[in-house]
Amino acid sequence: FDKIIAKEIPSTIVYEDDKVLAFKDISPQAPVHVLVIPKFRDGLTQLGKAEQRHGEILGQLLYAARIVAEKEGILDGFRVVINNGPSACQSVYHLHLHVLGGRQMKWPPG
C-alpha cells in the first residue's frame, strides 16, 4: 500500500485527503469494493494493534468510508469490513477498511 500512497503503483482513487486514501480494490468482491487506508501507518498494521493514540485516525477512516459510500452511490446500504490477522484472511499488514456495496449483502458474512 505504501507504493499506492506514493503513486508508484497506479490505482483508481475514489477519495483522498491529507490522512487517508481510498481506492478501488483490484479483486472486487462486490460491485462496489473500495479500500480505505491511513496514509501514515504509525504501527497500525492491523486493528488488533490499535492503541488509544490511534483513535483519531480510526475515526477518520470510518468517516472516509461514509464519504466513499456517498461518492459510489451506496449510502443507503453498504458494509465496512476489517480483516484482522491470518485467521480473518488479512493479506496486507497495513490497516485497511473494505467498503462493500452495490448488491444485497448476506448474513452471516463469514
mmCIF file with all atom_site columns, C-alpha atoms in Angstrom:
data_model
loop_
_atom_site.group_PDB
_atom_site.id
_atom_site.type_symbol
_atom_site.label_atom_id
_atom_site.label_alt_id
_atom_site.label_comp_id
_atom_site.label_asym_id
_atom_site.label_entity_id
_atom_site.label_seq_id
_atom_site.pdbx_PDB_ins_code
_atom_site.Cartn_x
_atom_site.Cartn_y
_atom_site.Cartn_z
_atom_site.occupancy
_atom_site.B_iso_or_equiv
_atom_site.pdbx_formal_charge
_atom_site.auth_seq_id
_atom_site.auth_comp_id
_atom_site.auth_asym_id
_atom_site.auth_atom_id
_atom_site.pdbx_PDB_model_num
ATOM 1   C CA . PHE A 1 1   ? 0.000   0.000   0.000   1.00 0.00 ? 1   PHE A CA 1
ATOM 2   C CA . ASP A 1 2   ? 2.936   2.337   0.572   1.00 0.00 ? 2   ASP A CA 1
ATOM 3   C CA . LYS A 1 3   ? 3.624   2.340   -3.186  1.00 0.00 ? 3   LYS A CA 1
ATOM 4   C CA . ILE A 1 4   ? -0.028  3.158   -3.902  1.00 0.00 ? 4   ILE A CA 1
ATOM 5   C CA . ILE A 1 5   ? 0.151   6.069   -1.428  1.00 0.00 ? 5   ILE A CA 1
ATOM 6   C CA . ALA A 1 6   ? 3.365   7.262   -3.108  1.00 0.00 ? 6   ALA A CA 1
ATOM 7   C CA . LYS A 1 7   ? 1.634   6.921   -6.533  1.00 0.00 ? 7   LYS A CA 1
ATOM 8   C CA . GLU A 1 8   ? 4.333   4.474   -7.669  1.00 0.00 ? 8   GLU A CA 1
ATOM 9   C CA . ILE A 1 9   ? 1.645   1.874   -8.407  1.00 0.00 ? 9   ILE A CA 1
ATOM 10  C CA . PRO A 1 10  ? -1.437  3.095   -10.263 1.00 0.00 ? 10  PRO A CA 1
ATOM 11  C CA . SER A 1 11  ? -4.830  2.854   -8.593  1.00 0.00 ? 11  SER A CA 1
ATOM 12  C CA . THR A 1 12  ? -8.313  4.199   -9.119  1.00 0.00 ? 12  THR A CA 1
ATOM 13  C CA . ILE A 1 13  ? -8.597  6.736   -6.317  1.00 0.00 ? 13  ILE A CA 1
ATOM 14  C CA . VAL A 1 14  ? -12.093 7.364   -5.023  1.00 0.00 ? 14  VAL A CA 1
ATOM 15  C CA . TYR A 1 15  ? -11.214 9.733   -2.163  1.00 0.00 ? 15  TYR A CA 1
ATOM 16  C CA . GLU A 1 16  ? -8.085  11.292  -0.720  1.00 0.00 ? 16  GLU A CA 1
ATOM 17  C CA . ASP A 1 17  ? -7.254  13.819  1.960   1.00 0.00 ? 17  ASP A CA 1
ATOM 18  C CA . ASP A 1 18  ? -4.133  14.518  3.988   1.00 0.00 ? 18  ASP A CA 1
ATOM 19  C CA . LYS A 1 19  ? -4.687  11.496  6.303   1.00 0.00 ? 19  LYS A CA 1
ATOM 20  C CA . VAL A 1 20  ? -6.455  8.766   4.280   1.00 0.00 ? 20  VAL A CA 1
ATOM 21  C CA . LEU A 1 21  ? -6.573  7.309   0.787   1.00 0.00 ? 21  LEU A CA 1
ATOM 22  C CA . ALA A 1 22  ? -9.454  5.313   -0.703  1.00 0.00 ? 22  ALA A CA 1
ATOM 23  C CA . PHE A 1 23  ? -9.084  3.335   -3.916  1.00 0.00 ? 23  PHE A CA 1
ATOM 24  C CA . LYS A 1 24  ? -10.878 0.570   -5.794  1.00 0.00 ? 24  LYS A CA 1
ATOM 25  C CA . ASP A 1 25  ? -9.900  -2.983  -4.915  1.00 0.00 ? 25  ASP A CA 1
ATOM 26  C CA . ILE A 1 26  ? -8.163  -4.822  -7.774  1.00 0.00 ? 26  ILE A CA 1
ATOM 27  C CA . SER A 1 27  ? -10.079 -8.006  -6.905  1.00 0.00 ? 27  SER A CA 1
ATOM 28  C CA . PRO A 1 28  ? -13.593 -6.752  -6.082  1.00 0.00 ? 28  PRO A CA 1
ATOM 29  C CA . GLN A 1 29  ? -15.931 -8.943  -4.051  1.00 0.00 ? 29  GLN A CA 1
ATOM 30  C CA . ALA A 1 30  ? -18.975 -6.732  -4.756  1.00 0.00 ? 30  ALA A CA 1
ATOM 31  C CA . PRO A 1 31  ? -19.964 -4.250  -7.478  1.00 0.00 ? 31  PRO A CA 1
ATOM 32  C CA . VAL A 1 32  ? -18.501 -1.549  -5.230  1.00 0.00 ? 32  VAL A CA 1
ATOM 33  C CA . HIS A 1 33  ? -15.341 -2.569  -3.352  1.00 0.00 ? 33  HIS A CA 1
ATOM 34  C CA . VAL A 1 34  ? -13.118 0.242   -2.145  1.00 0.00 ? 34  VAL A CA 1
ATOM 35  C CA . LEU A 1 35  ? -10.206 0.055   0.299   1.00 0.00 ? 35  LEU A CA 1
ATOM 36  C CA . VAL A 1 36  ? -9.682  2.890   2.768   1.00 0.00 ? 36  VAL A CA 1
ATOM 37  C CA . ILE A 1 37  ? -6.208  3.173   4.318   1.00 0.00 ? 37  ILE A CA 1
ATOM 38  C CA . PRO A 1 38  ? -4.329  5.561   6.564   1.00 0.00 ? 38  PRO A CA 1
ATOM 39  C CA . LYS A 1 39  ? -1.510  7.333   4.716   1.00 0.00 ? 39  LYS A CA 1
ATOM 40  C CA . PHE A 1 40  ? 0.727   7.061   7.775   1.00 0.00 ? 40  PHE A CA 1
ATOM 41  C CA . ARG A 1 41  ? 0.739   3.578   9.270   1.00 0.00 ? 41  ARG A CA 1
ATOM 42  C CA . ASP A 1 42  ? 2.116   4.588   12.705  1.00 0.00 ? 42  ASP A CA 1
ATOM 43  C CA . GLY A 1 43  ? 2.145   0.956   13.865  1.00 0.00 ? 43  GLY A CA 1
ATOM 44  C CA . LEU A 1 44  ? -1.365  0.225   12.569  1.00 0.00 ? 44  LEU A CA 1
ATOM 45  C CA . THR A 1 45  ? -0.610  -2.951  10.701  1.00 0.00 ? 45  THR A CA 1
ATOM 46  C CA . GLN A 1 46  ? -3.925  -4.398  11.880  1.00 0.00 ? 46  GLN A CA 1
ATOM 47  C CA . LEU A 1 47  ? -6.828  -3.345  14.092  1.00 0.00 ? 47  LEU A CA 1
ATOM 48  C CA . GLY A 1 48  ? -5.617  -5.641  16.863  1.00 0.00 ? 48  GLY A CA 1
ATOM 49  C CA . LYS A 1 49  ? -2.535  -3.416  17.206  1.00 0.00 ? 49  LYS A CA 1
ATOM 50  C CA . ALA A 1 50  ? -4.555  -0.200  17.686  1.00 0.00 ? 50  ALA A CA 1
ATOM 51  C CA . GLU A 1 51  ? -3.769  1.910   20.715  1.00 0.00 ? 51  GLU A CA 1
ATOM 52  C CA . GLN A 1 52  ? -5.616  4.822   22.288  1.00 0.00 ? 52  GLN A CA 1
ATOM 53  C CA . ARG A 1 53  ? -3.364  7.224   20.396  1.00 0.00 ? 53  ARG A CA 1
ATOM 54  C CA . HIS A 1 54  ? -4.810  5.867   17.125  1.00 0.00 ? 54  HIS A CA 1
ATOM 55  C CA . GLY A 1 55  ? -8.364  6.964   17.993  1.00 0.00 ? 55  GLY A CA 1
ATOM 56  C CA . GLU A 1 56  ? -8.369  9.994   15.718  1.00 0.00 ? 56  GLU A CA 1
ATOM 57  C CA . ILE A 1 57  ? -7.177  8.158   12.600  1.00 0.00 ? 57  ILE A CA 1
ATOM 58  C CA . LEU A 1 58  ? -9.591  5.279   13.250  1.00 0.00 ? 58  LEU A CA 1
ATOM 59  C CA . GLY A 1 59  ? -12.445 7.791   13.296  1.00 0.00 ? 59  GLY A CA 1
ATOM 60  C CA . GLN A 1 60  ? -11.151 9.440   10.123  1.00 0.00 ? 60  GLN A CA 1
ATOM 61  C CA . LEU A 1 61  ? -11.054 6.054   8.380   1.00 0.00 ? 61  LEU A CA 1
ATOM 62  C CA . LEU A 1 62  ? -14.707 5.420   9.254   1.00 0.00 ? 62  LEU A CA 1
ATOM 63  C CA . TYR A 1 63  ? -15.727 8.904   8.157   1.00 0.00 ? 63  TYR A CA 1
ATOM 64  C CA . ALA A 1 64  ? -13.850 8.378   4.869   1.00 0.00 ? 64  ALA A CA 1
ATOM 65  C CA . ALA A 1 65  ? -15.809 5.118   4.420   1.00 0.00 ? 65  ALA A CA 1
ATOM 66  C CA . ARG A 1 66  ? -19.013 7.151   4.652   1.00 0.00 ? 66  ARG A CA 1
ATOM 67  C CA . ILE A 1 67  ? -17.715 9.632   2.061   1.00 0.00 ? 67  ILE A CA 1
ATOM 68  C CA . VAL A 1 68  ? -16.776 6.743   -0.249  1.00 0.00 ? 68  VAL A CA 1
ATOM 69  C CA . ALA A 1 69  ? -20.252 5.227   0.135   1.00 0.00 ? 69  ALA A CA 1
ATOM 70  C CA . GLU A 1 70  ? -21.814 8.539   -0.843  1.00 0.00 ? 70  GLU A CA 1
ATOM 71  C CA . LYS A 1 71  ? -19.492 9.038   -3.833  1.00 0.00 ? 71  LYS A CA 1
ATOM 72  C CA . GLU A 1 72  ? -20.170 5.489   -5.033  1.00 0.00 ? 72  GLU A CA 1
ATOM 73  C CA . GLY A 1 73  ? -23.956 5.823   -4.665  1.00 0.00 ? 73  GLY A CA 1
ATOM 74  C CA . ILE A 1 74  ? -24.360 3.178   -1.957  1.00 0.00 ? 74  ILE A CA 1
ATOM 75  C CA . LEU A 1 75  ? -25.028 5.368   1.078   1.00 0.00 ? 75  LEU A CA 1
ATOM 76  C CA . ASP A 1 76  ? -28.396 3.641   1.605   1.00 0.00 ? 76  ASP A CA 1
ATOM 77  C CA . GLY A 1 77  ? -26.721 0.247   2.122   1.00 0.00 ? 77  GLY A CA 1
ATOM 78  C CA . PHE A 1 78  ? -23.078 -0.706  2.471   1.00 0.00 ? 78  PHE A CA 1
ATOM 79  C CA . ARG A 1 79  ? -20.784 -2.807  4.618   1.00 0.00 ? 79  ARG A CA 1
ATOM 80  C CA . VAL A 1 80  ? -17.440 -1.941  6.193   1.00 0.00 ? 80  VAL A CA 1
ATOM 81  C CA . VAL A 1 81  ? -15.119 -4.893  6.860   1.00 0.00 ? 81  VAL A CA 1
ATOM 82  C CA . ILE A 1 82  ? -11.768 -5.007  8.645   1.00 0.00 ? 82  ILE A CA 1
ATOM 83  C CA . ASN A 1 83  ? -9.878  -8.301  8.500   1.00 0.00 ? 83  ASN A CA 1
ATOM 84  C CA . ASN A 1 84  ? -7.555  -8.742  11.486  1.00 0.00 ? 84  ASN A CA 1
ATOM 85  C CA . GLY A 1 85  ? -4.807  -11.339 11.312  1.00 0.00 ? 85  GLY A CA 1
ATOM 86  C CA . PRO A 1 86  ? -4.331  -14.573 9.399   1.00 0.00 ? 86  PRO A CA 1
ATOM 87  C CA . SER A 1 87  ? -7.457  -16.299 10.786  1.00 0.00 ? 87  SER A CA 1
ATOM 88  C CA . ALA A 1 88  ? -9.531  -13.464 9.309   1.00 0.00 ? 88  ALA A CA 1
ATOM 89  C CA . CYS A 1 89  ? -7.687  -13.677 5.946   1.00 0.00 ? 89  CYS A CA 1
ATOM 90  C CA . GLN A 1 90  ? -5.786  -10.406 6.339   1.00 0.00 ? 90  GLN A CA 1
ATOM 91  C CA . SER A 1 91  ? -3.277  -10.447 3.490   1.00 0.00 ? 91  SER A CA 1
ATOM 92  C CA . VAL A 1 92  ? -1.769  -6.943  3.661   1.00 0.00 ? 92  VAL A CA 1
ATOM 93  C CA . TYR A 1 93  ? -0.420  -5.773  7.002   1.00 0.00 ? 93  TYR A CA 1
ATOM 94  C CA . HIS A 1 94  ? -1.334  -2.110  6.675   1.00 0.00 ? 94  HIS A CA 1
ATOM 95  C CA . LEU A 1 95  ? -4.699  -1.474  8.367   1.00 0.00 ? 95  LEU A CA 1
ATOM 96  C CA . HIS A 1 96  ? -7.411  -1.113  5.743   1.00 0.00 ? 96  HIS A CA 1
ATOM 97  C CA . LEU A 1 97  ? -11.180 -0.965  5.597   1.00 0.00 ? 97  LEU A CA 1
ATOM 98  C CA . HIS A 1 98  ? -13.165 -2.660  2.857   1.00 0.00 ? 98  HIS A CA 1
ATOM 99  C CA . VAL A 1 99  ? -16.235 -0.661  1.787   1.00 0.00 ? 99  VAL A CA 1
ATOM 100 C CA . LEU A 1 100 ? -18.572 -3.074  0.010   1.00 0.00 ? 100 LEU A CA 1
ATOM 101 C CA . GLY A 1 101 ? -21.921 -2.465  -1.647  1.00 0.00 ? 101 GLY A CA 1
ATOM 102 C CA . GLY A 1 102 ? -23.936 -2.332  -4.817  1.00 0.00 ? 102 GLY A CA 1
ATOM 103 C CA . ARG A 1 103 ? -25.676 -5.637  -4.115  1.00 0.00 ? 103 ARG A CA 1
ATOM 104 C CA . GLN A 1 104 ? -27.673 -7.247  -1.331  1.00 0.00 ? 104 GLN A CA 1
ATOM 105 C CA . MET A 1 105 ? -25.324 -8.265  1.474   1.00 0.00 ? 105 MET A CA 1
ATOM 106 C CA . LYS A 1 106 ? -25.851 -11.636 3.174   1.00 0.00 ? 106 LYS A CA 1
ATOM 107 C CA . TRP A 1 107 ? -25.789 -12.516 6.875   1.00 0.00 ? 107 TRP A CA 1
ATOM 108 C CA . PRO A 1 108 ? -23.875 -14.087 8.419   1.00 0.00 ? 108 PRO A CA 1
ATOM 109 C CA . PRO A 1 109 ? -20.963 -12.736 6.373   1.00 0.00 ? 109 PRO A CA 1
ATOM 110 C CA . GLY A 1 110 ? -18.315 -15.336 7.224   1.00 0.00 ? 110 GLY A CA 1
#
